[in-house]
Tab-separated table of C-alpha atoms in Angstrom:
chain	number	residue	atom	x	y	z
A	1	MET	CA	63.076	-81.967	107.080
A	2	GLU	CA	61.580	-82.587	103.186
A	3	ALA	CA	59.541	-84.898	102.519
A	4	GLN	CA	61.521	-86.424	100.257
A	5	ASN	CA	63.832	-88.113	103.093
A	6	LEU	CA	60.964	-89.628	104.487
A	7	PHE	CA	59.783	-91.815	101.167
A	8	THR	CA	61.757	-92.943	98.107
A	9	PRO	CA	60.093	-92.946	94.880
A	10	THR	CA	58.986	-95.875	95.376
A	11	SER	CA	58.183	-96.441	99.190
A	12	SER	CA	55.900	-93.015	99.036
A	13	LEU	CA	53.651	-94.431	95.706
A	14	SER	CA	53.003	-97.602	97.500
A	15	THR	CA	52.212	-97.032	100.367
A	16	PHE	CA	50.467	-94.065	99.287
A	17	PHE	CA	48.422	-96.600	96.968
A	18	SER	CA	48.274	-98.675	99.432
A	19	MET	CA	45.991	-96.544	101.533
A	20	PHE	CA	44.135	-95.410	99.179
A	21	LEU	CA	43.290	-98.800	98.606
A	22	LEU	CA	42.603	-99.141	101.892
A	23	ILE	CA	40.260	-96.567	101.781
A	24	TYR	CA	38.246	-98.015	99.254
A	25	LEU	CA	37.916	-101.190	100.651
A	26	PHE	CA	37.012	-99.580	104.214
A	27	ALA	CA	34.360	-98.107	102.199
A	28	TYR	CA	32.599	-100.446	100.463
A	29	PHE	CA	32.957	-103.277	102.615
A	30	VAL	CA	32.123	-101.058	106.027
A	31	VAL	CA	30.918	-97.180	105.245
A	32	PHE	CA	29.084	-97.702	102.153
A	33	ARG	CA	27.697	-101.533	102.808
A	34	ASN	CA	23.916	-100.525	102.785
A	35	TRP	CA	23.697	-98.370	100.446
A	36	GLY	CA	22.639	-101.343	97.770
A	37	PRO	CA	24.972	-102.405	94.336
A	38	LYS	CA	23.640	-99.310	92.711
A	39	HIS	CA	25.771	-96.638	94.577
A	40	ILE	CA	27.633	-98.818	97.262
A	41	ALA	CA	30.984	-98.385	94.541
A	42	GLU	CA	30.517	-94.506	93.216
A	43	ALA	CA	30.222	-93.536	96.684
A	44	SER	CA	33.813	-95.619	97.248
A	45	SER	CA	34.844	-93.309	94.614
A	46	CYS	CA	33.802	-90.801	96.358
A	47	LEU	CA	35.372	-91.403	99.512
A	48	ILE	CA	38.295	-92.015	98.195
A	49	SER	CA	38.427	-88.897	95.719
A	50	LEU	CA	37.577	-86.919	99.315
A	51	ALA	CA	40.757	-88.056	100.776
A	52	HIS	CA	42.389	-87.087	97.771
A	53	GLY	CA	41.248	-83.893	97.054
A	54	THR	CA	41.431	-81.184	100.127
A	55	PRO	CA	45.241	-82.999	100.950
A	56	ALA	CA	46.259	-82.235	97.056
A	57	PHE	CA	45.374	-79.462	97.395
A	58	LEU	CA	46.898	-78.572	100.879
A	59	LEU	CA	49.903	-80.667	99.710
A	60	ALA	CA	49.993	-78.748	96.217
A	61	ILE	CA	49.923	-75.048	97.975
A	62	ASN	CA	52.671	-76.488	100.433
A	63	ALA	CA	54.836	-77.576	97.774
A	64	LEU	CA	54.210	-74.177	96.145
A	65	THR	CA	55.328	-72.645	98.428
A	66	LYS	CA	58.481	-74.579	99.385
A	67	SER	CA	59.742	-74.150	96.268
A	68	GLN	CA	60.242	-70.735	96.381
A	69	LEU	CA	60.437	-70.583	92.928
A	70	PRO	CA	57.724	-67.426	91.083
A	71	LEU	CA	54.571	-69.336	89.687
A	72	SER	CA	55.986	-68.858	86.224
A	73	SER	CA	58.697	-70.804	85.898
A	74	PHE	CA	56.761	-73.873	84.409
A	75	ALA	CA	59.874	-75.435	83.250
A	76	SER	CA	61.590	-75.227	86.264
A	77	PRO	CA	62.759	-79.276	88.203
A	78	ASN	CA	60.332	-81.008	90.194
A	79	THR	CA	61.000	-80.295	93.565
A	80	ASN	CA	60.880	-82.902	96.649
A	81	SER	CA	57.850	-81.409	97.647
A	82	GLN	CA	56.418	-81.351	94.750
A	83	ASN	CA	56.924	-84.688	93.842
A	84	ILE	CA	55.543	-86.123	96.759
A	85	VAL	CA	52.215	-84.359	95.466
A	86	LEU	CA	51.878	-85.683	92.330
A	87	ASP	CA	53.164	-89.495	93.717
A	88	TYR	CA	49.574	-89.023	96.318
A	89	SER	CA	47.961	-87.827	93.005
A	90	ILE	CA	49.145	-90.966	90.806
A	91	ALA	CA	48.392	-93.544	93.674
A	92	TYR	CA	44.751	-91.823	93.851
A	93	PHE	CA	44.178	-92.154	90.076
A	94	LEU	CA	45.709	-95.618	89.573
A	95	ILE	CA	43.263	-97.015	92.788
A	96	ASP	CA	40.072	-95.039	90.823
A	97	LEU	CA	40.720	-96.250	87.431
A	98	LEU	CA	40.827	-99.584	89.465
A	99	HIS	CA	37.404	-98.619	90.642
A	100	TYR	CA	35.989	-98.006	87.094
A	101	VAL	CA	37.734	-100.705	84.880
A	102	VAL	CA	35.951	-103.149	87.612
A	103	PHE	CA	32.519	-101.848	88.165
A	104	PHE	CA	31.989	-99.185	84.509
A	105	PRO	CA	33.824	-100.645	82.201
A	106	SER	CA	31.574	-99.052	79.813
A	107	ASP	CA	32.200	-95.936	81.425
A	108	VAL	CA	35.074	-95.168	78.632
A	109	LEU	CA	35.364	-91.302	79.560
A	110	PHE	CA	35.649	-91.496	82.857
A	111	ILE	CA	38.946	-94.046	81.973
A	112	PHE	CA	39.864	-92.441	79.297
A	113	HIS	CA	40.337	-88.820	81.938
A	114	HIS	CA	42.102	-91.013	84.050
A	115	LEU	CA	44.470	-92.864	81.816
A	116	ALA	CA	45.989	-89.486	80.266
A	117	THR	CA	45.435	-87.610	83.882
A	118	LEU	CA	47.879	-90.760	84.935
A	119	TYR	CA	49.939	-89.669	81.869
A	120	VAL	CA	50.305	-86.179	82.070
A	121	PHE	CA	51.426	-86.702	86.365
A	122	VAL	CA	53.700	-90.479	85.211
A	123	THR	CA	55.638	-88.696	82.311
A	124	CYS	CA	56.841	-85.121	84.650
A	125	ARG	CA	57.103	-87.279	87.529
A	126	PHE	CA	59.760	-89.814	86.132
A	127	VAL	CA	60.774	-88.935	82.631
A	128	VAL	CA	60.649	-85.459	82.029
A	129	HIS	CA	61.310	-84.596	85.726
A	130	HIS	CA	60.512	-81.079	85.156
A	131	GLY	CA	56.956	-78.584	85.070
A	132	ALA	CA	55.197	-80.115	88.347
A	133	SER	CA	55.001	-76.556	89.717
A	134	ALA	CA	52.805	-75.870	86.357
A	135	LEU	CA	50.608	-79.526	86.962
A	136	LEU	CA	50.899	-78.634	90.802
A	137	VAL	CA	48.738	-75.139	90.129
A	138	LEU	CA	46.222	-76.921	88.307
A	139	LEU	CA	45.749	-79.261	90.623
A	140	VAL	CA	44.658	-76.593	93.536
A	141	LEU	CA	42.418	-75.228	90.659
A	142	ALA	CA	40.651	-78.752	90.900
A	143	GLU	CA	40.767	-80.250	94.425
A	144	ILE	CA	39.464	-76.888	95.272
A	145	THR	CA	36.519	-78.157	94.635
A	146	SER	CA	36.820	-81.706	95.233
A	147	LEU	CA	35.115	-81.457	98.632
A	148	CYS	CA	32.108	-79.687	97.096
A	149	GLN	CA	31.848	-82.290	94.595
A	150	ASN	CA	31.956	-85.198	96.517
A	151	VAL	CA	29.003	-84.182	99.047
A	152	TRP	CA	27.211	-82.512	96.773
A	153	THR	CA	27.582	-87.157	94.292
A	154	LEU	CA	26.701	-88.272	97.756
A	155	ALA	CA	23.836	-85.986	98.384
A	156	SER	CA	23.028	-86.595	94.971
A	157	PHE	CA	22.845	-91.100	95.665
A	158	ARG	CA	20.483	-90.318	98.481
A	159	LYS	CA	18.415	-87.463	97.486
A	160	ALA	CA	15.521	-90.068	96.740
A	161	ASP	CA	15.496	-91.995	100.039
A	162	THR	CA	15.866	-89.532	102.557
A	163	PRO	CA	14.684	-85.398	102.546
A	164	ALA	CA	17.549	-84.589	103.795
A	165	ALA	CA	20.284	-85.903	101.224
A	166	SER	CA	17.216	-83.812	99.248
A	167	LYS	CA	17.177	-80.403	100.924
A	168	LEU	CA	21.106	-81.242	100.580
A	169	TYR	CA	21.607	-81.875	97.174
A	170	GLU	CA	19.256	-78.877	96.077
A	171	TYR	CA	21.487	-76.878	98.730
A	172	LEU	CA	24.424	-77.507	96.987
A	173	SER	CA	23.837	-78.118	93.438
A	174	PRO	CA	23.975	-73.929	92.369
A	175	ARG	CA	26.703	-72.820	94.615
A	176	PHE	CA	29.131	-76.075	93.624
A	177	TYR	CA	28.291	-75.140	90.259
A	178	ALA	CA	29.286	-71.364	91.273
A	179	PHE	CA	31.929	-72.289	92.846
A	180	TYR	CA	33.586	-74.780	89.612
A	181	SER	CA	32.747	-72.468	87.209
A	182	VAL	CA	35.155	-69.798	88.185
A	183	PHE	CA	37.522	-72.468	89.452
A	184	ARG	CA	37.197	-74.334	86.468
A	185	GLY	CA	35.761	-72.673	83.739
A	186	PHE	CA	37.636	-69.456	84.843
A	187	LEU	CA	40.808	-70.060	85.787
A	188	GLY	CA	41.252	-72.979	85.067
A	189	PRO	CA	41.557	-71.646	81.202
A	190	LEU	CA	43.373	-68.519	82.121
A	191	PHE	CA	46.444	-70.436	83.627
A	192	VAL	CA	46.496	-73.470	80.411
A	193	LEU	CA	46.849	-70.388	78.462
A	194	LYS	CA	49.549	-68.528	80.013
A	195	MET	CA	51.210	-71.884	80.043
A	196	GLY	CA	50.620	-72.179	76.253
A	197	ILE	CA	52.333	-68.491	75.665
A	198	PHE	CA	55.305	-69.581	78.286
A	199	PHE	CA	55.639	-73.417	76.232
A	200	ILE	CA	55.140	-72.302	72.808
A	201	SER	CA	57.439	-69.473	73.393
A	202	GLY	CA	60.337	-72.348	73.734
A	203	ALA	CA	61.388	-71.184	76.837
A	204	ALA	CA	61.027	-74.601	78.003
A	205	ASP	CA	62.396	-76.432	75.002
A	206	THR	CA	65.924	-77.375	76.650
A	207	LEU	CA	64.397	-78.593	79.841
A	208	ILE	CA	60.986	-80.024	78.999
A	209	PRO	CA	61.195	-82.326	75.605
A	210	ARG	CA	58.301	-80.784	73.357
A	211	TRP	CA	56.758	-84.126	72.765
A	212	ALA	CA	56.265	-83.815	76.143
A	213	TRP	CA	54.776	-80.302	76.539
A	214	ILE	CA	52.461	-80.881	73.502
A	215	SER	CA	50.541	-83.875	74.659
A	216	TRP	CA	50.584	-82.544	78.128
A	217	MET	CA	49.099	-79.567	76.761
A	218	VAL	CA	45.881	-81.410	74.432
A	219	VAL	CA	45.191	-83.576	77.475
A	220	ILE	CA	45.080	-80.553	79.836
A	221	THR	CA	43.052	-78.402	77.007
A	222	THR	CA	41.012	-81.443	76.604
A	223	ALA	CA	40.385	-81.670	81.047
A	224	ILE	CA	39.118	-78.453	80.899
A	225	PHE	CA	36.735	-78.500	77.994
A	226	VAL	CA	35.219	-81.052	79.490
A	227	SER	CA	35.074	-80.106	82.628
A	228	ILE	CA	33.367	-76.462	80.405
A	229	VAL	CA	31.012	-78.502	78.656
A	230	TRP	CA	29.798	-80.520	82.064
A	231	VAL	CA	29.200	-78.300	84.322
A	232	LEU	CA	27.709	-75.981	81.492
A	233	ASN	CA	24.949	-78.776	81.257
A	234	HIS	CA	24.073	-79.331	84.767
A	235	TRP	CA	23.689	-75.410	84.507
A	236	ILE	CA	21.128	-76.360	82.370
A	237	GLU	CA	19.311	-79.289	83.687
A	238	TRP	CA	19.502	-76.274	86.911
A	239	PHE	CA	17.831	-73.744	85.185
A	240	ARG	CA	15.306	-76.259	83.425
A	241	GLU	CA	14.021	-77.917	86.923
A	242	ARG	CA	13.800	-73.833	88.632
A	243	SER	CA	11.660	-73.556	85.518
A	244	ARG	CA	9.442	-76.055	85.811
A	245	VAL	CA	8.935	-76.022	89.390
A	246	GLN	CA	8.135	-72.377	88.940
A	247	LYS	CA	5.489	-73.254	86.120
A	248	LYS	CA	3.988	-76.189	89.198
A	249	VAL	CA	3.473	-73.157	91.979
A	250	ALA	CA	1.823	-70.595	89.430
């Protein structure tokens, strides 16, 4: 049975929104209540990210498989299953956006990222009604790293307090950076390039308005660039720290 038979657009979005809100509140007031004011909100954000990332990855793969369309059909109509994945992600980004607005209003980069992502998902879902297949491939490439990234982030919050967290952080760092680099720094840009070639060719003009795909490409390209810069900075920091440790040992 298609998911659309179980959810209307409004009910699915409100259901997922309520779910992520409850997870966030549970994390804030129960799971991480003893983590102190410095990390409690950030850790709660990580928990809803965990609740979104891997499920969204699996749901997206399932929706793409069910569509029975080639992945090159970047302008194909959204299927019911694809719309459910979009609703799931929209709900998550809305809650996490509220998190940043309430607790970190000066973190303009993340707020802008979430607003831009929501713009792409919302216009695809509720305005254009086409193009979800391309966006879900990008979602797969992004969220495949989610589990590792959130565990790494949580470990970073506790590394100064517990030896186990410190060891986990040190162990995960190069592996996570490599994993992230492959999917966000290599496969992601390759797929975005393929999308760009498709849209520029005019193959989508009768289905997706130019203002839509152009704005999507601007947002996606910017996000890819920021991701590459982010992981590159972490690689540089990791190599510097490793070099510093080796000099101390020598």
